Short mmCIF file of C-alpha atoms in Angstrom, two decimals:
data_model
loop_
_atom_site.label_atom_id
_atom_site.label_comp_id
_atom_site.label_asym_id
_atom_site.label_seq_id
_atom_site.Cartn_x
_atom_site.Cartn_y
_atom_site.Cartn_z
CA GLY X 1 -11.62 12.48 -24.62
CA GLU X 2 -9.78 10.25 -22.22
CA SER X 3 -9.82 7.08 -24.24
CA VAL X 4 -6.26 5.91 -24.27
CA GLY X 5 -6.19 2.28 -23.27
CA LEU X 6 -3.79 -0.58 -23.01
CA HIS X 7 -4.31 -4.18 -24.07
CA LEU X 8 -2.28 -5.88 -21.34
CA PRO X 9 -2.48 -4.79 -17.72
CA THR X 10 0.48 -6.97 -16.64
CA LEU X 11 3.42 -8.28 -18.61
CA SER X 12 6.04 -10.67 -17.24
CA VAL X 13 9.25 -11.23 -19.16
CA GLN X 14 12.55 -12.92 -18.53
CA GLU X 15 15.60 -10.77 -18.08
CA GLY X 16 17.32 -10.35 -21.41
CA ASP X 17 14.19 -10.89 -23.47
CA ASN X 18 12.51 -8.18 -25.50
CA SER X 19 9.31 -6.59 -24.20
CA ILE X 20 6.43 -5.17 -26.19
CA ILE X 21 3.82 -2.98 -24.53
CA ASN X 22 0.79 -1.97 -26.56
CA CYS X 23 -1.55 0.97 -26.41
CA ALA X 24 -4.71 1.97 -28.28
CA TYR X 25 -5.80 5.56 -28.55
CA SER X 26 -9.05 6.95 -29.86
CA ASN X 27 -8.50 10.59 -30.75
CA SER X 28 -7.53 11.00 -34.39
CA ALA X 29 -6.55 14.59 -33.68
CA SER X 30 -3.71 13.53 -31.39
CA ASP X 31 -0.44 14.67 -32.88
CA TYR X 32 2.08 13.82 -30.21
CA PHE X 33 2.56 10.75 -28.07
CA ILE X 34 4.80 9.94 -25.15
CA TRP X 35 5.66 6.79 -23.29
CA TYR X 36 6.24 7.28 -19.59
CA LYS X 37 7.71 4.91 -17.04
CA GLN X 38 6.54 5.11 -13.45
CA GLU X 39 8.31 3.33 -10.65
CA SER X 40 6.58 2.73 -7.35
CA GLY X 41 6.21 5.91 -5.34
CA LYS X 42 7.65 8.12 -8.06
CA GLY X 43 6.41 10.44 -10.76
CA PRO X 44 6.20 9.49 -14.44
CA GLN X 45 9.51 9.59 -16.22
CA PHE X 46 9.80 10.35 -19.92
CA ILE X 47 11.03 7.43 -22.03
CA ILE X 48 10.44 8.31 -25.65
CA ASP X 49 8.10 10.39 -27.76
CA ILE X 50 6.83 10.34 -31.32
CA ARG X 51 5.04 12.81 -33.53
CA SER X 52 2.09 11.87 -35.70
CA ASN X 53 4.08 12.40 -38.90
CA MET X 54 6.39 9.53 -37.96
CA ASP X 55 5.73 5.81 -37.64
CA LYS X 56 8.84 4.76 -35.79
CA ARG X 57 11.35 6.30 -33.44
CA GLN X 58 14.27 4.68 -31.71
CA GLY X 59 16.06 5.50 -28.52
CA GLN X 60 18.51 3.64 -26.39
CA ARG X 61 17.08 0.11 -26.10
CA VAL X 62 13.58 1.44 -26.75
CA THR X 63 11.57 1.81 -29.93
CA VAL X 64 8.14 3.34 -30.33
CA LEU X 65 5.92 2.39 -33.25
CA LEU X 66 2.89 4.39 -34.29
CA ASN X 67 0.16 3.04 -36.54
CA LYS X 68 -2.27 5.86 -37.21
CA THR X 69 -4.52 3.71 -39.36
CA VAL X 70 -5.58 1.62 -36.40
CA LYS X 71 -4.65 4.19 -33.75
CA HIS X 72 -2.13 1.98 -32.07
CA LEU X 73 1.14 2.62 -30.28
CA SER X 74 3.68 0.16 -29.04
CA LEU X 75 6.80 0.38 -26.93
CA GLN X 76 9.51 -2.14 -27.52
CA ILE X 77 12.25 -2.60 -24.94
CA ALA X 78 15.26 -4.59 -26.04
CA ALA X 79 17.16 -6.85 -23.65
CA THR X 80 14.85 -6.10 -20.76
CA GLN X 81 16.59 -5.57 -17.43
CA PRO X 82 15.33 -5.77 -13.83
CA GLY X 83 15.54 -1.99 -13.67
CA ASP X 84 12.89 -1.82 -16.37
CA SER X 85 10.30 -3.19 -13.95
CA ALA X 86 7.69 -0.45 -13.59
CA VAL X 87 4.32 0.65 -14.86
CA TYR X 88 4.37 2.04 -18.38
CA PHE X 89 1.87 4.58 -19.63
CA CYS X 90 1.23 5.86 -23.08
CA ALA X 91 -0.10 9.39 -23.31
CA GLU X 92 -1.61 11.26 -26.23
CA ARG X 93 -1.87 14.96 -26.81
CA PRO X 94 -4.80 16.00 -29.01
CA GLY X 95 -4.12 19.71 -28.89
CA ASN X 96 -1.31 22.17 -29.08
CA PHE X 97 -0.45 22.28 -25.43
CA ASN X 98 0.63 19.62 -23.01
CA LYS X 99 -2.76 18.38 -21.88
CA PHE X 100 -2.14 14.69 -22.07
CA TYR X 101 -4.57 11.82 -21.84
CA PHE X 102 -3.07 8.79 -20.14
CA GLY X 103 -3.96 5.15 -20.39
CA SER X 104 -4.38 2.99 -17.33
CA GLY X 105 -0.89 1.54 -17.58
CA THR X 106 0.84 -1.80 -18.06
CA LYS X 107 2.88 -3.26 -15.27
CA LEU X 108 6.09 -4.81 -16.50
CA ASN X 109 7.65 -7.51 -14.32
CA VAL X 110 11.15 -8.59 -15.24
CA LYS X 111 12.11 -11.97 -13.86
CA PRO X 112 15.83 -12.56 -13.18
CA ASN G 1 19.41 21.84 -12.38
CA ALA G 2 16.41 21.01 -10.23
CA GLY G 3 13.41 19.31 -11.74
CA VAL G 4 9.82 19.81 -10.74
CA MET G 5 9.60 20.02 -6.97
CA GLN G 6 6.44 19.11 -5.14
CA ASN G 7 5.75 19.38 -1.47
CA PRO G 8 4.78 17.90 0.75
CA ARG G 9 5.44 14.37 -0.50
CA HIS G 10 2.84 12.98 1.86
CA LEU G 11 -0.10 14.81 3.37
CA VAL G 12 -2.68 13.48 5.79
CA ARG G 13 -5.85 15.45 6.36
CA ARG G 14 -9.03 14.78 8.29
CA ARG G 15 -12.32 15.03 6.49
CA GLY G 16 -13.40 18.64 6.25
CA GLN G 17 -9.90 20.12 6.43
CA GLU G 18 -8.09 21.93 3.66
CA ALA G 19 -5.20 20.52 1.66
CA ARG G 20 -2.61 22.71 -0.06
CA LEU G 21 -0.25 21.12 -2.52
CA ARG G 22 2.71 23.05 -3.88
CA CYS G 23 4.58 22.73 -7.12
CA SER G 24 7.71 24.56 -8.20
CA PRO G 25 8.27 24.03 -11.93
CA VAL G 26 11.56 23.53 -13.69
CA LYS G 27 13.38 26.85 -13.79
CA GLY G 28 12.31 28.75 -16.86
CA HIS G 29 9.12 26.74 -17.41
CA SER G 30 6.03 28.89 -17.52
CA HIS G 31 3.44 26.16 -17.96
CA VAL G 32 2.18 23.97 -15.13
CA TYR G 33 -0.20 21.04 -15.22
CA TRP G 34 -1.83 19.15 -12.38
CA TYR G 35 -2.85 15.51 -12.65
CA ARG G 36 -4.52 13.15 -10.21
CA GLN G 37 -3.76 9.45 -9.99
CA LEU G 38 -5.80 6.86 -8.14
CA PRO G 39 -4.14 3.56 -7.19
CA GLU G 40 -3.64 1.21 -10.15
CA GLU G 41 -4.90 3.84 -12.59
CA GLY G 42 -3.47 6.30 -15.07
CA LEU G 43 -3.11 10.00 -14.54
CA LYS G 44 -6.14 12.20 -15.09
CA PHE G 45 -5.70 15.77 -16.24
CA MET G 46 -7.03 18.39 -13.86
CA VAL G 47 -5.83 21.84 -14.80
CA TYR G 48 -3.34 23.71 -16.97
CA LEU G 49 -1.96 27.05 -15.86
CA GLN G 50 0.41 29.66 -17.11
CA LYS G 51 1.73 32.43 -14.92
CA GLU G 52 -1.29 34.19 -13.38
CA ASN G 53 -3.69 32.50 -15.79
CA ILE G 54 -5.81 29.36 -15.79
CA ILE G 55 -5.82 28.07 -19.35
CA ASP G 56 -7.83 24.89 -19.02
CA GLU G 57 -9.52 23.61 -15.88
CA SER G 58 -11.83 21.16 -17.58
CA GLY G 59 -10.58 18.24 -15.49
CA MET G 60 -10.98 19.89 -12.15
CA PRO G 61 -14.09 19.37 -10.00
CA LYS G 62 -16.21 22.49 -9.95
CA GLU G 63 -16.45 22.60 -6.19
CA ARG G 64 -13.80 22.58 -3.47
CA PHE G 65 -10.86 22.49 -5.89
CA SER G 66 -8.89 25.50 -7.05
CA ALA G 67 -5.48 26.14 -8.54
CA GLU G 68 -3.24 29.11 -9.00
CA PHE G 69 0.15 29.91 -10.44
CA PRO G 70 1.13 33.35 -9.22
CA LYS G 71 3.69 35.61 -10.79
CA GLU G 72 6.06 34.76 -7.97
CA GLY G 73 6.21 31.49 -6.11
CA PRO G 74 4.98 27.98 -6.68
CA SER G 75 1.75 26.76 -8.16
CA ILE G 76 -0.79 25.77 -5.54
CA LEU G 77 -3.53 23.18 -5.80
CA ARG G 78 -6.03 23.75 -3.04
CA ILE G 79 -8.69 21.31 -1.93
CA GLN G 80 -11.19 22.60 0.57
CA GLN G 81 -13.29 20.43 2.89
CA VAL G 82 -11.53 17.26 1.83
CA VAL G 83 -13.44 13.99 1.60
CA ARG G 84 -12.15 10.42 1.53
CA GLY G 85 -12.57 10.30 -2.24
CA ASP G 86 -9.92 13.00 -2.59
CA SER G 87 -7.28 10.52 -1.42
CA ALA G 88 -4.93 10.11 -4.36
CA ALA G 89 -1.51 11.01 -5.68
CA TYR G 90 -1.40 14.47 -7.21
CA PHE G 91 1.28 15.12 -9.77
CA CYS G 92 2.47 18.39 -11.15
CA ALA G 93 4.22 18.71 -14.49
CA SER G 94 5.86 21.67 -16.15
CA SER G 95 6.94 22.49 -19.66
CA PRO G 96 8.22 25.39 -21.69
CA PRO G 97 5.75 26.93 -24.14
CA ALA G 98 4.11 24.16 -26.16
CA GLY G 99 5.25 23.11 -29.54
CA TRP G 100 6.56 20.03 -31.20
CA ASN G 101 8.40 17.64 -28.94
CA THR G 102 7.56 19.54 -25.82
CA GLU G 103 7.54 16.90 -23.17
CA ALA G 104 6.19 17.59 -19.74
CA PHE G 105 8.47 16.94 -16.78
CA PHE G 106 6.75 15.48 -13.76
CA GLY G 107 7.41 15.93 -10.09
CA GLN G 108 7.44 13.10 -7.55
CA GLY G 109 3.88 13.79 -6.51
CA THR G 110 2.03 14.51 -3.31
CA ARG G 111 0.20 11.59 -1.80
CA LEU G 112 -2.89 12.85 -0.05
CA THR G 113 -4.61 10.64 2.47
CA VAL G 114 -7.91 11.75 3.93
CA VAL G 115 -8.82 10.04 7.19
#
């Protein structure tokens, strides 16, 4: 069901610091996870994804960690920039088509 | 290479009117999904369609809401007799046939305001 949740609704970081956004999911059958970034007035934008047979995946300045034992996802953003300010959602997919369950989001504020 | 196109971006309707939201998927994508987002909340799945077929409408209210994805033309989300509680952002996403690493590409959304 729709039980993806986030620990921190708002996160403020200083420009240049690293950011960590956490997410808990509840469906053990979920096999695919995506982090989306949503800027004000825009649609969700893909950041990075990870499959359930992996525990870590790296992109440009972003890393996603998956801990299936405790059903936890995290998004790490290195050297956070003002342009990273947005709401971040994790989404899980418990089936074999793109019906995603989204968490309520974490708002990231980057202070200059 | 156009992404998912939704129109209109903003739609104002009086209570009792009908709202029609359109979504043109990424070229070549045959799967369309509609999500609803209330302010300060995450996206909630409504319906999943393939061309001419509704695959999963478990997130869509049983009354007043309908969706279609015809063989030709955009996908349409239709809300009849709108009420204030229908005010939300409605997002459409498209993807190629599902499989590993099949992300869904989202449009910019239609913001529906019911007055």
